[in-house]
Coordinates of N, CA, C and O in Angstrom, one line a residue:
H1 N 6.6 3.2 -9.4 CA 5.3 2.6 -9.6 C 4.4 3.0 -8.4 O 4.8 3.5 -7.4
V2 N 3.1 2.8 -8.6 CA 2.1 3.4 -7.7 C 2.2 2.9 -6.3 O 2.0 3.8 -5.3
V3 N 2.5 1.7 -6.0 CA 2.6 1.2 -4.6 C 3.8 1.9 -3.9 O 3.7 2.3 -2.8
E4 N 4.9 1.9 -4.6 CA 6.1 2.6 -4.1 C 5.8 4.0 -3.8 O 6.2 4.6 -2.8
Q5 N 5.1 4.7 -4.7 CA 4.8 6.1 -4.5 C 3.9 6.3 -3.3 O 4.1 7.3 -2.5
Q6 N 3.0 5.4 -3.1 CA 2.1 5.5 -1.9 C 2.9 5.3 -0.6 O 2.7 6.0 0.3
L7 N 3.7 4.3 -0.6 CA 4.5 4.1 0.6 C 5.4 5.3 0.9 O 5.6 5.6 2.1
Q8 N 6.0 5.9 -0.1 CA 6.8 7.1 0.1 C 6.0 8.2 0.6 O 6.4 8.9 1.5
A9 N 4.8 8.4 0.1 CA 3.9 9.4 0.6 C 3.5 9.2 2.1 O 3.4 10.1 2.9
L10 N 3.2 7.9 2.4 CA 2.9 7.6 3.8 C 4.0 7.8 4.8 O 3.8 8.2 5.9
A11 N 5.2 7.6 4.3 CA 6.4 7.8 5.1 C 6.6 9.2 5.6 O 7.1 9.5 6.7
V12 N 6.1 10.1 4.8 CA 6.2 11.5 5.1 C 4.8 12.1 5.5 O 4.6 13.3 5.6
A13 N 3.9 11.2 5.7 CA 2.5 11.6 6.1 C 1.8 12.6 5.1 O 1.1 13.5 5.5
D14 N 2.1 12.4 3.8 CA 1.5 13.2 2.8 C 0.1 12.5 2.4 O 0.0 11.7 1.5
A15 N -0.9 12.9 3.2 CA -2.2 12.3 3.1 C -2.8 12.5 1.7 O -3.3 11.6 1.1
N16 N -2.6 13.7 1.1 CA -3.2 14.0 -0.2 C -2.6 13.1 -1.3 O -3.3 12.6 -2.1
R17 N -1.3 13.0 -1.3 CA -0.6 12.2 -2.3 C -1.0 10.7 -2.2 O -1.2 10.1 -3.2
A18 N -0.9 10.2 -0.9 CA -1.3 8.8 -0.7 C -2.7 8.5 -1.1 O -3.0 7.5 -1.8
F19 N -3.6 9.4 -0.8 CA -5.0 9.3 -1.1 C -5.3 9.3 -2.6 O -6.1 8.6 -3.2
A20 N -4.5 10.2 -3.3 CA -4.7 10.3 -4.8 C -4.3 9.1 -5.5 O -4.8 8.9 -6.7
L21 N -3.5 8.2 -4.9 CA -3.1 7.0 -5.6 C -4.1 5.8 -5.4 O -3.9 4.7 -6.0
A22 N -5.1 6.1 -4.6 CA -6.2 5.1 -4.5 C -7.2 5.2 -5.6 O -7.3 6.3 -6.1
D23 N -7.8 4.2 -6.0 CA -8.8 4.3 -7.0 C -10.1 5.0 -6.5 O -10.3 5.2 -5.3
P24 N -11.0 5.4 -7.5 CA -12.1 6.2 -7.1 C -13.0 5.5 -6.1 O -13.6 6.1 -5.1
D25 N -13.2 4.1 -6.2 CA -14.0 3.4 -5.2 C -13.5 3.5 -3.8 O -14.2 3.7 -2.8
L26 N -12.2 3.3 -3.7 CA -11.5 3.3 -2.4 C -11.6 4.7 -1.8 O -11.8 4.9 -0.6
R27 N -11.4 5.7 -2.7 CA -11.5 7.1 -2.2 C -12.9 7.4 -1.7 O -13.0 8.1 -0.6
T28 N -13.9 6.9 -2.4 CA -15.3 7.1 -2.0 C -15.5 6.5 -0.6 O -16.2 7.0 0.3
Q29 N -14.9 5.3 -0.4 CA -15.1 4.6 0.8 C -14.6 5.4 2.0 O -15.2 5.4 3.1
F30 N -13.4 6.0 1.9 CA -12.8 6.8 2.9 C -13.3 8.2 3.0 O -13.2 8.8 4.1
G31 N -13.7 8.8 1.9 CA -14.3 10.1 1.9 C -13.3 11.2 1.7 O -13.4 12.1 0.9
N32 N -12.2 11.2 2.5 CA -11.2 12.3 2.3 C -9.8 11.8 2.7 O -9.7 10.8 3.4
A33 N -8.8 12.6 2.4 CA -7.4 12.2 2.6 C -7.1 12.0 4.1 O -6.3 11.1 4.4
Q34 N -7.6 12.9 4.9 CA -7.3 12.9 6.3 C -7.8 11.6 7.0 O -7.2 11.0 7.8
D35 N -9.1 11.3 6.6 CA -9.7 10.0 7.2 C -8.9 8.8 6.7 O -8.7 7.8 7.4
F36 N -8.5 8.8 5.4 CA -7.7 7.7 4.8 C -6.4 7.5 5.6 O -6.1 6.4 6.1
L37 N -5.7 8.6 5.9 CA -4.4 8.6 6.6 C -4.6 8.1 8.0 O -3.9 7.3 8.6
A38 N -5.7 8.6 8.7 CA -6.0 8.3 10.1 C -6.3 6.8 10.2 O -5.8 6.1 11.1
T39 N -7.0 6.2 9.2 CA -7.3 4.8 9.2 C -6.1 4.0 9.0 O -5.9 3.0 9.7
L40 N -5.2 4.4 8.1 CA -4.0 3.6 7.9 C -3.1 3.7 9.1 O -2.5 2.7 9.5
R41 N -3.0 4.8 9.8 CA -2.2 4.9 11.0 C -2.7 4.0 12.1 O -1.9 3.4 12.8
E42 N -4.0 3.9 12.2 CA -4.6 3.1 13.3 C -4.6 1.6 12.9 O -4.2 0.8 13.8
K43 N -5.0 1.2 11.7 CA -5.1 -0.2 11.4 C -3.9 -0.8 10.7 O -3.8 -2.0 10.7
Y44 N -3.1 0.0 10.0 CA -2.0 -0.5 9.2 C -0.7 0.3 9.5 O -0.1 0.8 8.6
P45 N -0.3 0.3 10.8 CA 0.9 1.1 11.1 C 2.2 0.6 10.4 O 3.1 1.4 10.2
M46 N 2.2 -0.6 10.0 CA 3.4 -1.1 9.3 C 3.6 -0.5 8.0 O 4.7 -0.6 7.4
L47 N 2.6 0.2 7.4 CA 2.7 0.8 6.1 C 3.3 2.2 6.3 O 3.8 2.8 5.3
M48 N 3.3 2.8 7.5 CA 3.7 4.2 7.6 C 5.2 4.4 7.5 O 5.6 5.4 6.8
R49 N 6.0 3.6 8.1 CA 7.4 3.8 8.0 C 8.1 2.5 8.2 O 8.8 2.3 9.2
P50 N 8.0 1.6 7.2 CA 8.6 0.3 7.4 C 10.1 0.4 7.4 O 10.7 1.2 6.8
E51 N 10.8 -0.5 8.2 CA 12.2 -0.6 8.2 C 12.8 -1.1 6.9 O 13.8 -0.7 6.5
S52 N 12.1 -2.1 6.3 CA 12.5 -2.6 5.0 C 11.3 -2.9 4.2 O 10.3 -3.3 4.7
V53 N 11.5 -2.8 2.8 CA 10.5 -3.1 1.9 C 11.1 -3.9 0.7 O 12.1 -3.6 0.2
L54 N 10.4 -5.0 0.4 CA 10.8 -5.8 -0.7 C 9.7 -6.0 -1.7 O 8.6 -6.6 -1.3
F55 N 9.8 -5.6 -2.9 CA 8.8 -5.7 -3.9 C 9.0 -7.0 -4.7 O 10.1 -7.3 -5.2
L56 N 8.0 -7.9 -4.7 CA 8.0 -9.1 -5.5 C 7.5 -8.8 -6.9 O 6.9 -7.7 -7.1
K57 N 7.6 -9.7 -7.8 CA 7.2 -9.5 -9.2 C 5.7 -9.3 -9.3 O 5.0 -10.2 -8.8
P58 N 5.2 -8.2 -9.9 CA 3.8 -8.1 -10.0 C 3.2 -9.0 -11.0 O 3.9 -9.5 -11.9
E59 N 1.9 -9.3 -10.8 CA 1.2 -10.1 -11.8 C 0.0 -9.3 -12.3 O -0.6 -8.5 -11.6
T60 N -0.2 -9.3 -13.7 CA -1.2 -8.5 -14.3 C -1.8 -9.2 -15.5 O -1.1 -9.9 -16.2
D61 N -3.0 -8.8 -15.8 CA -3.6 -9.2 -17.1 C -3.8 -8.0 -18.0 O -4.4 -8.1 -19.0
G62 N -3.3 -6.9 -17.5 CA -3.4 -5.6 -18.3 C -4.4 -4.7 -17.8 O -4.4 -3.5 -18.0
T63 N -5.4 -5.3 -17.1 CA -6.5 -4.4 -16.6 C -6.5 -4.4 -15.1 O -6.7 -3.3 -14.5
I64 N -6.2 -5.5 -14.4 CA -6.0 -5.5 -13.0 C -4.6 -6.1 -12.7 O -4.0 -6.8 -13.5
A65 N -4.1 -5.7 -11.6 CA -2.7 -6.2 -11.2 C -2.7 -6.6 -9.7 O -3.5 -6.0 -8.9
M66 N -1.8 -7.4 -9.4 CA -1.5 -7.8 -8.0 C -0.1 -7.6 -7.7 O 0.8 -8.1 -8.4
Q67 N 0.2 -6.8 -6.7 CA 1.6 -6.5 -6.3 C 1.8 -7.0 -4.9 O 1.2 -6.5 -4.0
K68 N 2.7 -7.9 -4.7 CA 3.1 -8.4 -3.4 C 4.3 -7.6 -2.9 O 5.2 -7.4 -3.7
V69 N 4.2 -7.3 -1.6 CA 5.3 -6.5 -1.0 C 5.5 -7.1 0.4 O 4.6 -7.4 1.1
R70 N 6.8 -7.3 0.7 CA 7.1 -7.8 2.1 C 7.7 -6.6 2.8 O 8.6 -5.9 2.3
V71 N 7.2 -6.3 4.0 CA 7.8 -5.2 4.8 C 8.1 -5.7 6.2 O 7.5 -6.7 6.7
T72 N 9.1 -5.1 6.8 CA 9.4 -5.3 8.2 C 9.2 -4.0 8.9 O 9.7 -3.0 8.5
D73 N 8.4 -4.1 10.0 CA 8.2 -2.8 10.8 C 9.3 -2.5 11.7 O 10.3 -3.3 11.9
V74 N 9.1 -1.4 12.4 CA 10.2 -0.9 13.3 C 10.4 -1.9 14.5 O 11.5 -1.9 15.1
E75 N 9.5 -2.7 14.8 CA 9.6 -3.7 15.9 C 10.2 -5.0 15.5 O 10.3 -6.0 16.2
G76 N 10.5 -5.2 14.2 CA 11.1 -6.4 13.7 C 10.1 -7.4 13.2 O 10.5 -8.5 12.8
S77 N 8.8 -7.1 13.1 CA 7.8 -8.0 12.6 C 7.7 -7.9 11.1 O 7.8 -6.8 10.6
S78 N 7.5 -9.0 10.4 CA 7.4 -9.0 9.0 C 5.9 -9.2 8.6 O 5.1 -9.8 9.2
W79 N 5.6 -8.5 7.5 CA 4.2 -8.5 7.0 C 4.3 -8.8 5.5 O 5.1 -8.3 4.8
S80 N 3.3 -9.5 5.0 CA 3.1 -9.7 3.5 C 1.9 -8.8 3.1 O 0.8 -8.9 3.7
L81 N 2.2 -7.9 2.2 CA 1.1 -7.0 1.6 C 0.8 -7.5 0.2 O 1.7 -7.7 -0.6
T82 N -0.5 -7.6 0.0 CA -1.0 -7.9 -1.4 C -1.8 -6.7 -1.8 O -2.9 -6.6 -1.4
Y83 N -1.3 -5.9 -2.7 CA -2.0 -4.8 -3.3 C -2.7 -5.2 -4.5 O -2.2 -5.9 -5.4
L84 N -4.0 -4.7 -4.6 CA -4.8 -4.9 -5.8 C -4.9 -3.6 -6.5 O -5.1 -2.6 -5.9
L85 N -4.6 -3.6 -7.8 CA -4.6 -2.4 -8.6 C -5.5 -2.5 -9.8 O -5.6 -3.6 -10.3
N86 N -6.1 -1.4 -10.2 CA -6.9 -1.3 -11.4 C -6.4 -0.3 -12.3 O -6.0 0.8 -11.9
R87 N -6.3 -0.6 -13.6 CA -5.9 0.4 -14.6 C -7.2 1.3 -14.9 O -8.3 0.8 -15.2
Q88 N -6.9 2.6 -14.7 CA -8.0 3.5 -14.9 C -8.2 3.9 -16.4 O -7.4 3.5 -17.2
Q89 N -9.2 4.6 -16.7 CA -9.5 5.0 -18.1 C -8.4 5.8 -18.7 O -8.1 5.7 -19.9
D90 N -7.6 6.5 -17.9 CA -6.5 7.3 -18.4 C -5.2 6.5 -18.4 O -4.1 7.0 -18.6
N91 N -5.3 5.2 -18.3 CA -4.2 4.2 -18.3 C -3.3 4.3 -17.1 O -2.3 3.6 -17.0
Q92 N -3.7 5.1 -16.1 CA -2.9 5.1 -14.8 C -3.4 4.0 -13.9 O -4.5 3.7 -13.9
W93 N -2.4 3.4 -13.2 CA -2.8 2.4 -12.2 C -3.1 3.0 -10.9 O -2.5 4.0 -10.5
R94 N -4.2 2.5 -10.2 CA -4.6 3.0 -8.9 C -4.8 1.8 -8.0 O -5.3 0.8 -8.4
I95 N -4.6 2.1 -6.7 CA -4.7 1.0 -5.7 C -6.2 0.8 -5.4 O -6.9 1.8 -5.0
S96 N -6.7 -0.4 -5.4 CA -8.1 -0.6 -5.1 C -8.2 -1.4 -3.7 O -9.3 -1.5 -3.2
G97 N -7.1 -1.8 -3.2 CA -7.2 -2.5 -1.9 C -5.8 -3.1 -1.5 O -4.9 -3.2 -2.4
C98 N -5.7 -3.4 -0.3 CA -4.5 -4.1 0.2 C -4.8 -5.1 1.3 O -5.6 -4.8 2.2
V99 N -4.3 -6.3 1.1 CA -4.5 -7.3 2.2 C -3.2 -7.5 2.9 O -2.2 -7.7 2.3
V100 N -3.3 -7.4 4.2 CA -2.1 -7.4 5.0 C -2.1 -8.7 5.8 O -3.1 -9.0 6.5
T101 N -1.0 -9.5 5.7 CA -0.9 -10.8 6.4 C 0.4 -10.8 7.3 O 1.5 -10.6 6.7
P102 N 0.2 -11.0 8.6 CA 1.4 -11.0 9.4 C 2.3 -12.3 9.2 O 1.7 -13.4 8.9
E103 N 3.6 -12.1 9.2 CA 4.5 -13.2 9.0 C 5.3 -13.5 10.3 O 6.0 -14.5 10.3
G104 N 5.1 -12.7 11.3 CA 5.8 -12.9 12.5 C 7.2 -12.1 12.6 O 7.5 -11.4 11.8
K105 N 7.8 -12.4 13.7 CA 9.1 -11.7 14.0 C 10.2 -12.3 13.2 O 10.3 -13.5 13.1
Q106 N 11.2 -11.5 12.7 CA 12.4 -12.0 12.1 C 13.4 -12.1 13.2 O 13.6 -11.1 13.9
I107 N 14.1 -13.2 13.3 CA 15.2 -13.4 14.2 C 16.5 -13.6 13.5 O 16.6 -14.5 12.7
L108 N 17.4 -12.6 13.7 CA 18.7 -12.7 13.0 C 19.7 -13.4 13.9 O 19.8 -13.1 15.1
T109 N 20.3 -14.5 13.4 CA 21.3 -15.2 14.2 C 22.7 -15.1 13.6 O 22.8 -14.8 12.5

């Protein structure tokens, strides 16, 4: 699925593949794949190579969808990601945005 594909692309710094999974409005906002990747590296480092990823059940009405994902970064901090997706005219899903909420450090006892 599209969010998983984008996270895989980001893990190997494949800017073009990650950028292609964004919807046209988001691509227009960033301009090009390199600027997109640079912004994600700077503002959303937890997306680049998370230690763990847990996909929750997506919600959709058939036209738009919301995919929640929990990630833990390399420093042990947890993040809740809410991806917004739009179904395109060709029936492919594309990412229109992502809201990142910190959940704090996980402490294993």
